[in-house]
PDB file of C-alpha atoms and ligand atoms in Angstrom:
ATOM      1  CA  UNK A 209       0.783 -25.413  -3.723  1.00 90.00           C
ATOM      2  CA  UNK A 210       2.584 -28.435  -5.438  1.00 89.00           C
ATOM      3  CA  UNK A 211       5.329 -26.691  -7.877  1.00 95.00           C
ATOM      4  CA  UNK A 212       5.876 -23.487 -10.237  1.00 97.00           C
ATOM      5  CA  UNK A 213       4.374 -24.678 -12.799  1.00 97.00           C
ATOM      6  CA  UNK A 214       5.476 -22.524 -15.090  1.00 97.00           C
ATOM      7  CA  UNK A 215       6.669 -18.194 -15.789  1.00 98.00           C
ATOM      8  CA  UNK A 216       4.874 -16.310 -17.793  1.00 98.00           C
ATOM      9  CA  UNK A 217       7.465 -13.712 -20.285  1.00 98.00           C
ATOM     10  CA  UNK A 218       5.659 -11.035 -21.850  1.00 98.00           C
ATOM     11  CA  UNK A 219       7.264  -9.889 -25.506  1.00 98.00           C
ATOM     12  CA  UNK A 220       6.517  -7.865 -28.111  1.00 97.00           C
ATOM     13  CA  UNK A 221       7.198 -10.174 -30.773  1.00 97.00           C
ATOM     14  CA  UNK A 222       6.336 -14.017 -30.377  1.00 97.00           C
ATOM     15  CA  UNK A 223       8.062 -14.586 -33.474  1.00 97.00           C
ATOM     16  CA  UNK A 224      11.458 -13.382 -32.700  1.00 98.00           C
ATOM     17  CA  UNK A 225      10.809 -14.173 -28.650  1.00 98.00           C
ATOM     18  CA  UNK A 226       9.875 -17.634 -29.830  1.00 97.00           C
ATOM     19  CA  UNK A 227      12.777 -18.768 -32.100  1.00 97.00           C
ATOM     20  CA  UNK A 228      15.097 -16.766 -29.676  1.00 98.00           C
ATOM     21  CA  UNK A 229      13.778 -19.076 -26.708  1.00 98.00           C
ATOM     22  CA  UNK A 230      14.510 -21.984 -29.100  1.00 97.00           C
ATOM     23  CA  UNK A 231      17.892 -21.541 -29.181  1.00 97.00           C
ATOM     24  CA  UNK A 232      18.208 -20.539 -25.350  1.00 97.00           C
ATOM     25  CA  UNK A 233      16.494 -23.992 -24.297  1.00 96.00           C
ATOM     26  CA  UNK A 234      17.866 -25.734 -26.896  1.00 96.00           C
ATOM     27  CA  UNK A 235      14.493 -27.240 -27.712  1.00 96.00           C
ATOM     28  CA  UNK A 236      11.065 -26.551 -29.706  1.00 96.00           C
ATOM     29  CA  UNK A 237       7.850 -24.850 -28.323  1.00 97.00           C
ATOM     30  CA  UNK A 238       5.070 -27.675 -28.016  1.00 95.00           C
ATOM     31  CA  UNK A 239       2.143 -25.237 -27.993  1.00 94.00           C
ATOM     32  CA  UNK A 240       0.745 -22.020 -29.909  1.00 96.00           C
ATOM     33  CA  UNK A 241      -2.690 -21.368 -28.397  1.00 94.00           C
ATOM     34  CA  UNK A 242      -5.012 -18.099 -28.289  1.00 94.00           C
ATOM     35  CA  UNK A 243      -6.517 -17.071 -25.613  1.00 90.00           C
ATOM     36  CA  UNK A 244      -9.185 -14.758 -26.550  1.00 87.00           C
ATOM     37  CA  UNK A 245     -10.386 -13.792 -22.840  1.00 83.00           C
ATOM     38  CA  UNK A 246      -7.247 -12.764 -21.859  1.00 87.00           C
ATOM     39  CA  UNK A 247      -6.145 -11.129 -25.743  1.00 94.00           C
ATOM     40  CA  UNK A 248      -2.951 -12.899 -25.748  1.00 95.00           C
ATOM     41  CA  UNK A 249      -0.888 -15.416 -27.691  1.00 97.00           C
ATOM     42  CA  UNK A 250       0.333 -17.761 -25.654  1.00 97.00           C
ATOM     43  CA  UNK A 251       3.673 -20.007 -26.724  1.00 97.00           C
ATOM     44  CA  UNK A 252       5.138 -22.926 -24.640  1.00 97.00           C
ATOM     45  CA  UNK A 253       8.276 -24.596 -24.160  1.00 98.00           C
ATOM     46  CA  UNK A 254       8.860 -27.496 -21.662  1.00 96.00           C
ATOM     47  CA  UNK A 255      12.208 -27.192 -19.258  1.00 94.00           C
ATOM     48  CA  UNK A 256      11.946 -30.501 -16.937  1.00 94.00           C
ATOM     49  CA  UNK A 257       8.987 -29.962 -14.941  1.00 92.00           C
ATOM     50  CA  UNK A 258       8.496 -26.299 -15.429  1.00 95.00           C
ATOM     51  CA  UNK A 259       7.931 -24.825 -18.338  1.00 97.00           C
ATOM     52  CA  UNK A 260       8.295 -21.181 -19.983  1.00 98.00           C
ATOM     53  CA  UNK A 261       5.189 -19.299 -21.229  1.00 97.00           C
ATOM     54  CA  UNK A 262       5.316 -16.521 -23.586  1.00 98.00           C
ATOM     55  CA  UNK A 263       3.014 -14.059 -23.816  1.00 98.00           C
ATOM     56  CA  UNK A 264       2.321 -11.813 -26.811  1.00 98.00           C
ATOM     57  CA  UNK A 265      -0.428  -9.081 -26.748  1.00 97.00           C
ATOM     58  CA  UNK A 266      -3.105  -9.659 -29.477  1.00 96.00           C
ATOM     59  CA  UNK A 267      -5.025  -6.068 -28.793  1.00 94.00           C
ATOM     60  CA  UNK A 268      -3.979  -2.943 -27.278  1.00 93.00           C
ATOM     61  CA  UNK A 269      -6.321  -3.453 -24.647  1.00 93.00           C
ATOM     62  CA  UNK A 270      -4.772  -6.386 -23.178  1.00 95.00           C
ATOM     63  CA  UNK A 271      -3.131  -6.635 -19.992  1.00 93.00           C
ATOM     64  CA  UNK A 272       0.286  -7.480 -21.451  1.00 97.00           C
ATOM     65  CA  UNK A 273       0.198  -4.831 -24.002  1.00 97.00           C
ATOM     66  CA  UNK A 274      -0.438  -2.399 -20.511  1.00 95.00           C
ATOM     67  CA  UNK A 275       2.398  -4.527 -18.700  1.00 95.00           C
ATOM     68  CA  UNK A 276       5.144  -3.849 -21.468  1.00 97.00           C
ATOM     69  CA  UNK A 277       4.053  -0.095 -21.341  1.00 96.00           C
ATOM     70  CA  UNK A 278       5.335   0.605 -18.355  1.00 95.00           C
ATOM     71  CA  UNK A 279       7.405  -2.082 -17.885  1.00 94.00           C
ATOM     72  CA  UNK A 280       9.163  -3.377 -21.095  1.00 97.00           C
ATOM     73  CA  UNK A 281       9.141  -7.050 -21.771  1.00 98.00           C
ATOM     74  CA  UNK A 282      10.148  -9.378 -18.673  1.00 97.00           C
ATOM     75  CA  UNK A 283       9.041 -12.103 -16.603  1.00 97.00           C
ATOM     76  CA  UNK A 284       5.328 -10.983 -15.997  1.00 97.00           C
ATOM     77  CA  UNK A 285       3.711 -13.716 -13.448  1.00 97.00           C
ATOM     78  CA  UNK A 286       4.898 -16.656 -11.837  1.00 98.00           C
ATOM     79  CA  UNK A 287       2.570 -19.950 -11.516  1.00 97.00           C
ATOM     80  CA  UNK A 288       1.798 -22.673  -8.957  1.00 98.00           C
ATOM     81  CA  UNK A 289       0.240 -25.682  -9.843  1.00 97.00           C
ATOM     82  CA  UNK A 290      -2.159 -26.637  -7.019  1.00 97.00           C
ATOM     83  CA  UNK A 291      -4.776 -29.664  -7.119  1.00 96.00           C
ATOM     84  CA  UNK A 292      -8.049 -27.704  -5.606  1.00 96.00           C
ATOM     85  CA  UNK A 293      -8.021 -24.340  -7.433  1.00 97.00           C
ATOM     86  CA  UNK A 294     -11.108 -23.630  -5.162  1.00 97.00           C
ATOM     87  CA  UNK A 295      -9.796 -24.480  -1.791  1.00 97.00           C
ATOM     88  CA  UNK A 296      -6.734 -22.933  -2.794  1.00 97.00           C
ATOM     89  CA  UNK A 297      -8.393 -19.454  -3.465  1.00 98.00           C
ATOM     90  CA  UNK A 298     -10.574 -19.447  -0.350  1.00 97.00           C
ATOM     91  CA  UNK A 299      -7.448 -20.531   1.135  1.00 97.00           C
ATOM     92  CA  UNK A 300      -5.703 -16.943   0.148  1.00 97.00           C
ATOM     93  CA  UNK A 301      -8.520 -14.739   0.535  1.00 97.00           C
ATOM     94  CA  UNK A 302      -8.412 -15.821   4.439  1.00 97.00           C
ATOM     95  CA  UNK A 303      -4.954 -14.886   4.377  1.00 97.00           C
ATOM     96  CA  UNK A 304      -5.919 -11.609   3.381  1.00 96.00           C
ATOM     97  CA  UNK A 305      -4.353 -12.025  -0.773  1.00 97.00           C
ATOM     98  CA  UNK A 306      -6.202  -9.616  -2.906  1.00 97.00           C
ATOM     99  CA  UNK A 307      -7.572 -12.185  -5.946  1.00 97.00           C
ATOM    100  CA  UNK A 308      -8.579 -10.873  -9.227  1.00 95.00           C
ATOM    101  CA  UNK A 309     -11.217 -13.130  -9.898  1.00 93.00           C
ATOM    102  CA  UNK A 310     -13.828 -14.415  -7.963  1.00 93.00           C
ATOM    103  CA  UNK A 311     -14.459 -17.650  -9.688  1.00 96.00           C
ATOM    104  CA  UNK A 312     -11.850 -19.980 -11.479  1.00 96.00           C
ATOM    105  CA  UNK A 313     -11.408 -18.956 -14.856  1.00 92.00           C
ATOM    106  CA  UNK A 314     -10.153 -21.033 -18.383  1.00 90.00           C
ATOM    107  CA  UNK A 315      -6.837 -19.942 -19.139  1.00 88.00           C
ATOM    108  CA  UNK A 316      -4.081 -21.826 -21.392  1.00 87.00           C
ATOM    109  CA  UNK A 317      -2.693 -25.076 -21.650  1.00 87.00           C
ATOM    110  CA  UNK A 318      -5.904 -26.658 -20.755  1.00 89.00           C
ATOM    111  CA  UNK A 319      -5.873 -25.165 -17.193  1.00 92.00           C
ATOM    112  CA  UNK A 320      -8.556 -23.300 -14.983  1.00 95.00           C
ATOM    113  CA  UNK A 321      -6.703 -20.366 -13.583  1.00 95.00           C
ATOM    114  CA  UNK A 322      -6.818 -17.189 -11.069  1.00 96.00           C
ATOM    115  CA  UNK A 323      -4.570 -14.571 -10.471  1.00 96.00           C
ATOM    116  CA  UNK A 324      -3.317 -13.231  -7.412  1.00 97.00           C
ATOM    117  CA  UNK A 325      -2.995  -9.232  -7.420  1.00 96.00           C
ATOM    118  CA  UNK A 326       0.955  -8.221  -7.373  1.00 95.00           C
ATOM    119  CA  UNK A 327       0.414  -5.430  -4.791  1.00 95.00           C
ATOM    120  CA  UNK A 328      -0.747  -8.468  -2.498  1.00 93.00           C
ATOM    121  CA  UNK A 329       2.333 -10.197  -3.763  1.00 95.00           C
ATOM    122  CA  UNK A 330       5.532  -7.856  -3.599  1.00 95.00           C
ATOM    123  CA  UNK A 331       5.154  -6.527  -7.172  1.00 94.00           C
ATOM    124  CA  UNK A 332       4.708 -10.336  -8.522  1.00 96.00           C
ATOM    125  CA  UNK A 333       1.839 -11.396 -10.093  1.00 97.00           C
ATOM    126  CA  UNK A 334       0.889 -14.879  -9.086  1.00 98.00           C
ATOM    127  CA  UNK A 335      -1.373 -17.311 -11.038  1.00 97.00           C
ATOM    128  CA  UNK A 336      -2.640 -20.312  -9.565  1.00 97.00           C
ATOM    129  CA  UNK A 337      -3.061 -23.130 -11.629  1.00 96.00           C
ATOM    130  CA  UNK A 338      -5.099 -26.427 -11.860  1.00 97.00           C
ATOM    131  CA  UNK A 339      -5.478 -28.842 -14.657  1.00 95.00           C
ATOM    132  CA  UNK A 340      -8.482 -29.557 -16.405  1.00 93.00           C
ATOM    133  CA  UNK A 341      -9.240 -33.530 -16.485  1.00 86.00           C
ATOM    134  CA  UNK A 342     -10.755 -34.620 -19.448  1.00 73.00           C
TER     135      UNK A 342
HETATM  136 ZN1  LIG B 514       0.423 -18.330 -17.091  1.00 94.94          ZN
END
């Protein structure tokens, strides 16, 4: 894996999360973008080479709106940028990591993502993160 990429905050309210994350960095977001398959709303900021992801629930059935449930708003999953999302997976599963998806999957910021199950993880969620070239 090359870096953290970025962390993923879940909030209730992107609005208030998102101007209150303004003044903390002391910069603007650079991105607002849907994500329909995962029912979020996704806001970014740039710090150096990481940057911070919000994440607000846009249904009840989505995984943040679950994650702030039971456990209130928070960092919710930290991600690596790696190069081969595919050799990187197969990678894990040898190591015994419990994946939640089987294939690569599109996820913000113009990245193909998969997530690596928190149990496998000591309670953190892991995403794993490759950029798309256009
Ligand atoms: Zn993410």
């Amino acid at each position: 894996m090359d870096k953290v990429e970025h962390i993923g905050i879940a909030v209730r309210n992107l609005k208030d999360a998102g101007s209150l994350y303004e003044r903390l960095l002391g910069c603007k977001s650079y991105k607002k973008e849907v994500v329909e398959s995962e029912q979020v709303i996704t806001e970014f900021f740039k710090v150096g080479e990481t940057k911070i992801e919000l994440l607000e629930a846009s249904s009840d059935k989505s995984a943040i709106a679950s994650f702030i449930e039971k456990r209130g708003e928070g960092i919710h999953h930290i991600a690596f940028a790696v190069d081969n999302i595919v050799a990187e997976m197969e990678r894990l599963k040898n190591e015994g990591f419990n994946l939640l998806n089987e294939t690569p999957k599109r996820g913000a910021d113009n990245k193909l993502v998969c997530f690596v199950h928190p149990k496998s993880a000591n309670g953190v969620l892991i995403e794993l993160c490759q950029e798309i070239k256009s």
